[in-house]
Coordinates of C-alpha atoms in Angstrom, one line a residue:
Chain A
M1 CA 39.2 53.5 137.7
D2 CA 42.0 54.0 135.5
T3 CA 45.4 55.5 137.0
V4 CA 46.0 58.7 135.4
L5 CA 49.1 59.8 137.1
T6 CA 50.7 57.8 139.7
L7 CA 54.3 59.2 142.2
D8 CA 56.0 56.9 143.8
H9 CA 58.4 57.9 146.6
V10 CA 59.4 60.9 144.8
S11 CA 62.1 63.3 146.1
K12 CA 63.5 66.4 144.7
I13 CA 65.9 68.1 146.7
Y14 CA 67.6 71.8 145.2
H15 CA 70.9 73.1 146.5
N16 CA 69.3 75.0 148.8
G17 CA 68.0 71.9 150.9
R18 CA 64.5 72.7 149.3
G19 CA 61.9 70.7 147.3
A20 CA 59.9 67.9 148.3
R21 CA 60.1 64.7 150.0
N22 CA 59.3 61.1 149.5
I23 CA 56.0 62.0 147.8
T24 CA 53.5 58.8 146.6
F25 CA 50.2 59.5 145.3
S26 CA 48.3 58.4 142.5
V27 CA 45.3 60.4 140.5
E28 CA 42.3 58.4 139.4
R29 CA 41.0 59.2 136.2
G30 CA 38.3 62.5 135.9
Q31 CA 39.2 63.8 139.4
V32 CA 40.4 66.9 140.8
V33 CA 43.3 66.9 143.0
G34 CA 44.4 69.9 145.0
L35 CA 47.4 70.6 146.2
L36 CA 47.3 72.1 149.2
G37 CA 50.3 74.5 151.1
P38 CA 52.2 77.9 151.8
N39 CA 54.5 78.8 149.6
G40 CA 57.9 77.0 149.4
S41 CA 55.8 73.6 150.5
G42 CA 56.9 71.6 146.9
K43 CA 53.9 72.2 145.7
T44 CA 55.2 73.6 142.1
T45 CA 58.2 71.3 142.5
I46 CA 56.2 68.1 142.1
M47 CA 54.2 69.5 139.1
K48 CA 57.8 70.7 137.1
S49 CA 58.3 66.8 138.1
I50 CA 55.4 65.7 136.1
T51 CA 55.5 68.0 133.7
G52 CA 59.2 67.1 132.8
L53 CA 60.1 70.4 133.5
S54 CA 63.2 69.4 136.7
Q55 CA 64.1 65.5 136.9
P56 CA 63.3 63.9 140.2
T57 CA 66.4 63.0 143.0
E58 CA 64.7 59.8 143.8
G59 CA 61.2 57.9 142.9
T60 CA 59.6 57.4 139.3
I61 CA 56.5 59.3 138.1
T62 CA 54.5 57.1 135.3
V63 CA 51.8 59.7 133.2
F64 CA 49.1 57.8 131.7
G65 CA 51.4 54.4 132.1
A66 CA 54.6 55.8 130.4
P67 CA 57.3 57.2 132.5
V68 CA 58.0 60.8 132.4
T69 CA 61.0 60.2 130.8
D70 CA 59.5 59.3 128.1
R71 CA 58.6 63.0 127.3
E72 CA 56.6 62.5 123.9
K73 CA 54.4 59.9 125.5
A74 CA 54.3 61.2 128.6
L75 CA 52.7 64.5 127.4
M76 CA 51.4 63.8 125.1
Q77 CA 47.8 64.2 126.8
V78 CA 48.7 66.4 129.5
G79 CA 48.2 70.4 129.2
A80 CA 50.0 72.4 132.0
L81 CA 50.6 75.7 133.7
I82 CA 52.9 76.0 135.6
E83 CA 54.2 79.2 137.7
Q84 CA 54.0 82.7 135.3
P85 CA 52.9 81.1 131.5
A86 CA 55.8 81.3 129.3
L87 CA 55.4 83.1 126.7
Y88 CA 57.2 85.0 123.8
E89 CA 57.0 89.1 124.6
N90 CA 57.1 89.4 120.5
L91 CA 54.5 86.9 119.3
T92 CA 51.2 87.2 119.8
A93 CA 48.4 84.7 121.3
Q94 CA 47.8 83.1 117.8
D95 CA 51.5 82.9 116.8
H96 CA 51.7 81.0 120.2
L97 CA 49.0 78.5 119.2
R98 CA 50.1 78.0 116.3
M99 CA 53.4 77.0 117.6
A100 CA 52.4 74.8 120.3
A101 CA 49.5 73.5 117.5
R102 CA 52.5 71.9 115.7
Y103 CA 53.6 69.2 118.4
Y104 CA 49.4 68.0 118.9
P105 CA 48.0 66.7 115.4
G106 CA 44.7 67.2 114.7
V107 CA 44.4 70.6 116.4
D108 CA 43.2 73.0 113.7
Q109 CA 42.2 76.7 113.5
A110 CA 38.6 75.9 114.8
R111 CA 40.4 74.3 118.1
M112 CA 42.3 77.3 118.5
D113 CA 39.7 79.6 118.2
K114 CA 37.5 77.8 121.0
V115 CA 40.4 78.0 123.4
L116 CA 40.8 81.7 123.1
E117 CA 37.0 81.8 123.6
I118 CA 36.9 79.9 126.3
V119 CA 39.5 82.1 127.6
G120 CA 38.2 85.1 126.5
L121 CA 40.8 86.5 124.7
T122 CA 39.7 86.0 121.5
P123 CA 39.5 90.0 120.7
Y124 CA 43.3 90.0 121.6
R125 CA 44.5 87.1 119.1
K126 CA 46.8 89.8 117.5
E127 CA 47.8 91.3 119.8
R128 CA 51.9 91.1 121.4
C129 CA 51.6 88.9 125.0
G130 CA 54.1 91.5 125.9
K131 CA 51.2 94.1 126.6
F132 CA 48.9 91.6 127.9
S133 CA 48.7 92.1 131.8
L134 CA 49.2 89.6 134.4
G135 CA 45.5 88.3 134.4
M136 CA 45.9 88.0 130.1
K137 CA 49.0 85.9 130.5
Q138 CA 47.6 83.6 133.2
R139 CA 44.4 83.9 130.5
M140 CA 46.4 82.5 127.3
G141 CA 48.9 80.1 129.0
L142 CA 45.4 78.2 130.6
A143 CA 44.8 78.5 126.6
L144 CA 47.9 76.7 125.8
A145 CA 47.3 74.1 128.4
L146 CA 43.6 73.6 126.9
L147 CA 44.3 73.4 123.3
S148 CA 45.4 69.7 122.7
E149 CA 42.4 68.8 124.6
P150 CA 44.4 67.1 127.3
E151 CA 43.4 64.1 129.7
L152 CA 45.6 65.6 132.9
M153 CA 45.6 69.3 133.0
I154 CA 48.1 70.4 135.6
L155 CA 47.3 74.3 137.3
D156 CA 49.7 75.9 139.4
E157 CA 47.9 78.3 140.9
P158 CA 45.7 79.6 138.0
T159 CA 43.4 81.8 139.6
N160 CA 47.0 83.8 140.0
G161 CA 45.8 87.6 138.6
L162 CA 43.3 86.8 138.0
D163 CA 39.7 88.9 138.6
I164 CA 37.3 87.7 140.9
E165 CA 34.6 87.6 137.5
A166 CA 37.5 85.2 136.0
T167 CA 38.2 82.9 139.2
V168 CA 34.8 82.2 138.7
E169 CA 35.0 81.7 136.3
M170 CA 38.1 79.0 135.4
R171 CA 36.6 77.6 138.2
E172 CA 33.6 76.6 136.1
V173 CA 36.2 75.9 133.4
I174 CA 37.8 73.4 135.4
L175 CA 34.7 71.6 136.8
R176 CA 32.8 71.6 133.8
L177 CA 35.9 69.5 131.9
A178 CA 36.5 67.3 134.8
K179 CA 32.2 66.5 134.6
E180 CA 31.4 67.0 131.4
K181 CA 34.9 65.7 129.7
G182 CA 36.5 63.4 132.2
V183 CA 39.6 65.1 132.4
T184 CA 41.8 65.2 135.5
F185 CA 42.8 68.0 137.1
L186 CA 45.5 68.7 139.5
V187 CA 45.4 72.1 140.5
A188 CA 48.0 73.5 143.4
S189 CA 47.2 76.4 145.1
H190 CA 48.1 78.5 148.9
L191 CA 44.4 79.5 149.4
A192 CA 42.1 76.7 151.3
A193 CA 39.1 78.1 150.1
E194 CA 39.5 77.9 146.4
I195 CA 41.4 73.9 146.7
E196 CA 37.8 73.1 148.9
K197 CA 35.0 75.2 145.9
M198 CA 36.5 72.8 143.4
C199 CA 38.4 69.7 144.1
D200 CA 37.0 66.2 145.1
K201 CA 40.5 65.2 147.0
V202 CA 43.4 67.3 149.0
L203 CA 47.2 66.5 149.0
V204 CA 48.5 68.8 152.1
L205 CA 51.8 69.8 151.7
Y206 CA 54.4 71.1 154.1
E207 CA 58.1 72.2 154.2
G208 CA 58.1 69.8 151.1
E209 CA 56.8 66.7 153.0
M210 CA 53.5 65.4 152.1
L211 CA 50.9 65.4 155.4
S212 CA 48.1 63.7 154.2
F213 CA 45.6 62.7 151.1
D214 CA 42.8 62.4 152.0
T215 CA 39.1 62.9 149.3
K216 CA 37.7 66.4 150.5
E217 CA 34.4 64.7 152.1
E218 CA 37.3 62.9 154.6
A219 CA 38.8 66.5 155.1
L220 CA 35.8 67.9 156.2
R221 CA 34.2 65.0 158.3
L222 CA 35.8 66.2 161.1
N223 CA 37.2 69.7 160.2
P224 CA 34.4 72.9 159.4
S225 CA 36.7 73.8 156.2
L226 CA 40.2 72.9 154.2
E227 CA 41.7 75.5 156.3
D228 CA 40.8 73.9 159.1
Y229 CA 41.9 70.6 158.4
F230 CA 45.4 72.5 156.9
L231 CA 45.7 73.9 160.1
A232 CA 45.2 70.6 161.9
K233 CA 47.3 68.4 159.9
V234 CA 50.1 71.4 160.5
R235 CA 49.7 71.0 163.8
D236 CA 50.0 67.4 164.0
K237 CA 53.1 67.6 162.4
K238 CA 54.8 70.3 164.3
G239 CA 53.6 68.6 167.9
S240 CA 50.6 71.0 168.5
V241 CA 52.8 73.5 168.4
V242 CA 50.6 76.9 167.8
L243 CA 51.0 78.6 164.7
Chain B
M1 CA 61.0 63.1 112.9
E2 CA 57.2 64.9 113.2
R3 CA 57.9 66.0 116.7
F4 CA 61.7 67.3 115.2
L5 CA 60.1 69.1 112.2
A6 CA 57.8 70.8 114.3
S7 CA 60.3 72.2 116.9
L8 CA 62.2 73.4 113.6
S9 CA 59.3 75.4 112.2
N10 CA 58.8 77.3 115.6
E11 CA 62.3 77.5 116.0
L12 CA 62.9 79.4 112.5
F13 CA 59.6 81.2 113.3
K14 CA 60.7 83.2 116.3
L15 CA 63.9 83.4 114.6
R16 CA 61.7 85.1 111.7
K17 CA 60.1 87.0 114.1
R18 CA 63.1 89.0 115.4
K19 CA 64.0 91.9 113.1
K20 CA 67.9 92.0 114.2
Y21 CA 68.5 89.1 112.0
L22 CA 66.6 91.2 109.0
V23 CA 68.7 94.0 109.7
F24 CA 71.9 92.2 110.2
L25 CA 71.2 91.1 106.3
I26 CA 71.1 93.9 105.3
I27 CA 73.7 95.6 106.7
G28 CA 75.8 92.2 105.3
A29 CA 74.7 92.3 101.9
V30 CA 75.8 96.3 102.2
I31 CA 78.5 95.9 102.3
C32 CA 79.3 93.3 99.8
V33 CA 78.2 95.6 97.4
A34 CA 80.5 98.1 99.1
S35 CA 82.9 96.1 98.9
A36 CA 82.7 96.3 94.6
L37 CA 82.0 99.8 94.2
R38 CA 85.2 99.8 96.3
V39 CA 87.1 98.3 93.8
L40 CA 85.7 100.1 91.1
I41 CA 86.2 103.4 92.4
V42 CA 89.6 102.7 93.6
N43 CA 90.3 101.5 90.1
Y44 CA 88.7 104.9 88.7
I45 CA 91.1 106.8 91.7
T46 CA 94.1 105.3 90.2
D47 CA 94.2 105.3 86.6
G48 CA 91.0 102.8 85.6
G49 CA 92.8 100.8 83.0
V50 CA 91.7 97.4 84.4
S51 CA 88.8 96.4 82.6
R52 CA 85.9 95.5 85.1
E53 CA 85.9 91.6 84.0
A54 CA 89.4 91.4 85.9
I55 CA 88.5 92.9 88.9
L56 CA 85.0 92.1 89.9
G57 CA 85.4 88.5 88.7
G58 CA 84.3 86.3 91.3
L59 CA 83.2 88.8 93.9
M60 CA 81.5 86.2 96.2
S61 CA 85.1 84.8 96.3
S62 CA 86.7 87.6 97.5
N63 CA 83.7 88.2 99.9
L64 CA 83.9 85.1 101.0
P65 CA 86.3 86.2 103.9
F66 CA 84.1 88.7 105.7
I67 CA 81.5 86.3 105.1
L68 CA 82.7 82.9 106.9
L69 CA 84.9 84.6 109.4
I70 CA 83.1 87.6 110.7
F71 CA 79.3 87.9 109.3
L72 CA 78.2 84.4 109.7
P73 CA 79.9 83.6 113.3
L74 CA 78.0 86.6 114.6
M75 CA 74.9 85.6 113.6
A76 CA 75.0 81.7 114.7
V77 CA 76.5 83.6 117.9
M78 CA 73.4 86.0 118.6
A79 CA 70.8 83.2 117.1
A80 CA 72.1 80.2 119.5
S81 CA 72.3 83.0 122.3
D82 CA 68.9 84.2 121.6
L83 CA 67.4 80.1 121.1
F84 CA 69.2 78.9 124.3
V85 CA 70.2 81.0 127.0
G86 CA 67.6 83.9 125.8
E87 CA 65.1 81.1 126.7
Q88 CA 66.3 79.6 130.1
V89 CA 67.0 83.1 131.3
D90 CA 63.9 84.5 130.2
H91 CA 61.7 81.0 131.0
T92 CA 60.6 80.7 127.9
L93 CA 62.6 77.8 127.1
R94 CA 59.2 76.1 129.0
F95 CA 57.0 76.5 126.4
S96 CA 58.7 73.6 123.9
L97 CA 59.9 72.0 127.6
M98 CA 56.3 71.6 128.1
R99 CA 55.3 70.2 124.6
P100 CA 55.6 66.0 124.0
V101 CA 58.9 65.9 122.5
G102 CA 62.0 64.8 123.5
K103 CA 65.1 66.9 124.5
G104 CA 67.0 65.6 121.8
K105 CA 65.2 66.2 119.1
L106 CA 64.4 69.9 121.0
F107 CA 68.2 70.7 121.1
F108 CA 68.8 69.5 117.5
S109 CA 66.4 71.4 116.4
K110 CA 67.3 74.2 117.9
A111 CA 71.0 74.0 116.4
A112 CA 69.2 73.2 113.1
A113 CA 67.3 76.4 112.8
V114 CA 70.8 78.6 113.3
F115 CA 72.4 76.5 111.2
L116 CA 69.2 77.4 108.3
L117 CA 69.4 80.6 109.0
C118 CA 73.4 81.0 108.0
A119 CA 73.0 79.2 105.2
F120 CA 70.2 81.3 104.4
D121 CA 72.1 84.1 104.9
L122 CA 75.0 83.2 103.2
A123 CA 72.6 81.9 100.1
V124 CA 71.2 85.5 100.4
L125 CA 74.8 87.3 100.4
Y126 CA 75.9 85.1 97.2
V127 CA 72.6 86.3 95.6
V128 CA 73.6 90.0 96.2
S129 CA 77.2 89.7 95.6
T130 CA 76.5 87.7 92.1
V131 CA 73.9 90.1 90.7
A132 CA 76.6 93.5 91.7
Q133 CA 79.1 91.2 90.2
V134 CA 76.4 91.4 86.9
G135 CA 75.5 94.4 87.2
L136 CA 78.4 96.8 87.5
G137 CA 79.9 95.1 84.7
G138 CA 82.0 92.0 85.8
G139 CA 80.6 89.5 83.8
T140 CA 80.0 85.8 85.0
E141 CA 83.0 84.4 85.7
G142 CA 83.7 83.0 88.5
I143 CA 80.0 82.5 89.8
L144 CA 79.7 78.9 89.8
T145 CA 83.0 78.3 91.2
S146 CA 81.6 81.0 94.1
L147 CA 78.6 78.4 94.3
G148 CA 80.7 75.3 95.0
A149 CA 82.5 77.2 97.7
C150 CA 79.3 78.3 99.4
L151 CA 78.0 74.8 99.9
L152 CA 81.3 73.2 100.9
D153 CA 81.8 76.3 103.6
L154 CA 78.2 75.1 105.1
I155 CA 80.0 72.2 106.6
P156 CA 82.3 73.4 108.9
L157 CA 79.5 76.3 109.5
A158 CA 77.2 73.4 111.2
V159 CA 80.5 72.4 113.5
L160 CA 80.8 75.8 114.4
V161 CA 76.9 76.4 115.1
L162 CA 77.1 72.8 117.4
F163 CA 80.6 74.9 118.9
F164 CA 77.8 77.5 119.7
C165 CA 75.2 76.0 120.8
L166 CA 77.8 73.7 123.3
I167 CA 79.2 77.0 125.2
N168 CA 75.7 78.5 125.6
Q169 CA 74.6 75.1 128.2
L170 CA 77.5 76.1 129.8
V171 CA 76.8 79.5 131.3
R172 CA 74.0 81.2 132.2
G173 CA 73.7 84.9 131.7
S174 CA 72.9 85.7 128.0
S175 CA 75.5 88.6 127.9
L176 CA 78.0 86.4 129.3
T177 CA 77.5 83.7 127.2
V178 CA 78.0 85.9 123.2
L179 CA 81.1 87.3 124.9
L180 CA 82.2 83.8 126.0
C181 CA 81.5 82.9 122.2
V182 CA 83.1 85.6 120.4
V183 CA 86.3 85.3 123.1
L184 CA 86.6 81.7 122.6
Y185 CA 86.3 82.2 119.0
I186 CA 88.5 84.7 118.4
G187 CA 91.1 82.6 120.5
L188 CA 90.5 79.7 118.8
L189 CA 91.1 81.8 115.2
V190 CA 94.3 83.3 116.3
M191 CA 95.4 80.7 117.8
G192 CA 94.9 78.6 114.4
T193 CA 96.9 81.6 112.5
Y194 CA 100.2 82.1 114.9
L195 CA 100.6 78.3 116.2
P196 CA 101.0 76.4 113.1
A197 CA 102.2 73.6 115.5
V198 CA 98.2 73.0 116.5
G199 CA 96.4 75.6 113.0
G200 CA 95.6 72.2 111.6
L201 CA 94.0 70.4 114.4
V202 CA 91.8 73.7 115.5
F203 CA 88.3 73.2 113.4
T204 CA 88.1 77.1 113.1
G205 CA 91.3 76.9 110.4
Y206 CA 88.9 74.7 108.6
L207 CA 86.2 77.4 108.1
R208 CA 87.5 78.7 104.5
W209 CA 86.9 74.3 103.7
H210 CA 86.4 75.7 100.4
N211 CA 90.5 76.4 99.9
L212 CA 90.9 72.7 100.7
W213 CA 89.0 71.7 97.7
I214 CA 88.6 74.6 95.1
G215 CA 92.1 75.6 93.6
I216 CA 94.2 73.0 95.7
A217 CA 94.6 69.9 94.0
L218 CA 95.3 67.9 97.0
P219 CA 95.0 64.0 96.7
F220 CA 91.4 62.7 98.4
F221 CA 93.0 60.6 100.6
S222 CA 95.0 63.0 101.9
L223 CA 91.8 65.3 102.8
L224 CA 90.3 62.1 104.8
P225 CA 92.1 63.0 107.9
R226 CA 91.0 66.7 107.6
I227 CA 87.1 65.6 107.4
G228 CA 87.6 63.1 109.7
L229 CA 88.8 65.8 112.5
L230 CA 85.9 68.2 111.7
A231 CA 83.4 65.4 111.3
G232 CA 85.1 64.4 114.8
Y233 CA 84.6 67.9 116.1
G234 CA 80.7 68.8 115.3
L235 CA 80.3 64.8 116.7
V236 CA 82.1 66.3 120.2
F237 CA 80.1 69.3 120.3
G238 CA 76.7 68.3 119.1
C239 CA 77.0 65.1 122.0
C240 CA 78.6 67.3 124.6
G241 CA 75.5 70.0 124.0
Y242 CA 73.2 67.7 123.8
L243 CA 74.0 66.2 127.5
L244 CA 74.1 69.6 128.9
F245 CA 70.5 70.7 127.5
D246 CA 69.3 67.3 128.8
R247 CA 69.8 68.5 132.4
K248 CA 68.5 71.7 132.0
E249 CA 65.8 72.7 134.8
A250 CA 63.5 75.4 133.9

């Protein structure tokens, strides 16, 4: 299998001492990898480092064989939705897609219409994003991430702000793209059940450290659920201190 | 180059979508026309003996100090602040940073967008002043000289834009950045005016660049150090601004 993403001893420490330390893992094409950890465990830090939004303190990141510092090459096949989508309040959904499309040759109006349809925002294409609800902004962020038909999607809490129906739809979109088009996903969430429903592999993060990186089957071999798996890993780390 | 142009188109699009720049331009145009009407009214009230050609000839040239020293710098401060620190504050900088474009291209496309906005405004004000001059019976005297002056003044304007872009990398708050840009700009202008010893070394002293080239017959070689100085300022502001922008995290 092709390796899409490699993190080699990556650390990113912020001034307050938080961040992520010594993270090493790689992701193969078509996999759906879940980053599982509580708030402040370093999930977003890792994702920001992969997308070049922040620079690692140590270590190297390669995306499709190119170092992430080579932004034009590394980010060409990457779609990302990190934290809240970055949307201009005074611009419409269509404006955002047009601006993003300028960076990707081959993205035409039909593709823009298609991604709006996928995320269910076609009726709102001419509305300003400042008027969007949190869930609509999240969908818009996903539309922007999908626009260039990326081979690697990095999604940070993708169901944040979505209702139950939209959450299920989002999950189905991820699984369908992974299965039918071989798109690789790196999905971060603090909800073990969400990760369990869509991921092939799970990476557990806790207080900036990587506790494990197993396939879902391995994780569930000795544990009834990913939630139990996560708690077991945290207990191991803490020396069997009850949470 | 393709990515740079894509980024430049986006930055210009963002500026175009902000109505305040249009309002600001209309105010500038009104001031240019009002200055023409003012001299006509003053002439009428006094004795009215001076011909319209004499008082309105070269209207743009008489408007240039206001445009170059007040109007365009203010416009550049606002635009640079919107595209740099404003986007950093409301996290929309991520929109561009998550795209496959180098940070250098992103920085210089933003700076180029601010410059093009100022250049466009200068062109509009030139047209408005010229139309006002001709329309109010001032004839066509000095029109070509004013055009040459406008084109020459684009050079120090580019340096000024890079200076504001650099300031935008130093501070985080939008209001603080605007304030700092304005205070530093006024400080440099005052320093250049009241301290003749350093006046020639401060880049703001060259904002009316056309004065060196039009009307004063200085030999070209005596202008070379000044050209070098301005180019040096531009290089330093551009490089430092880019280096600081490159280290930014969103």
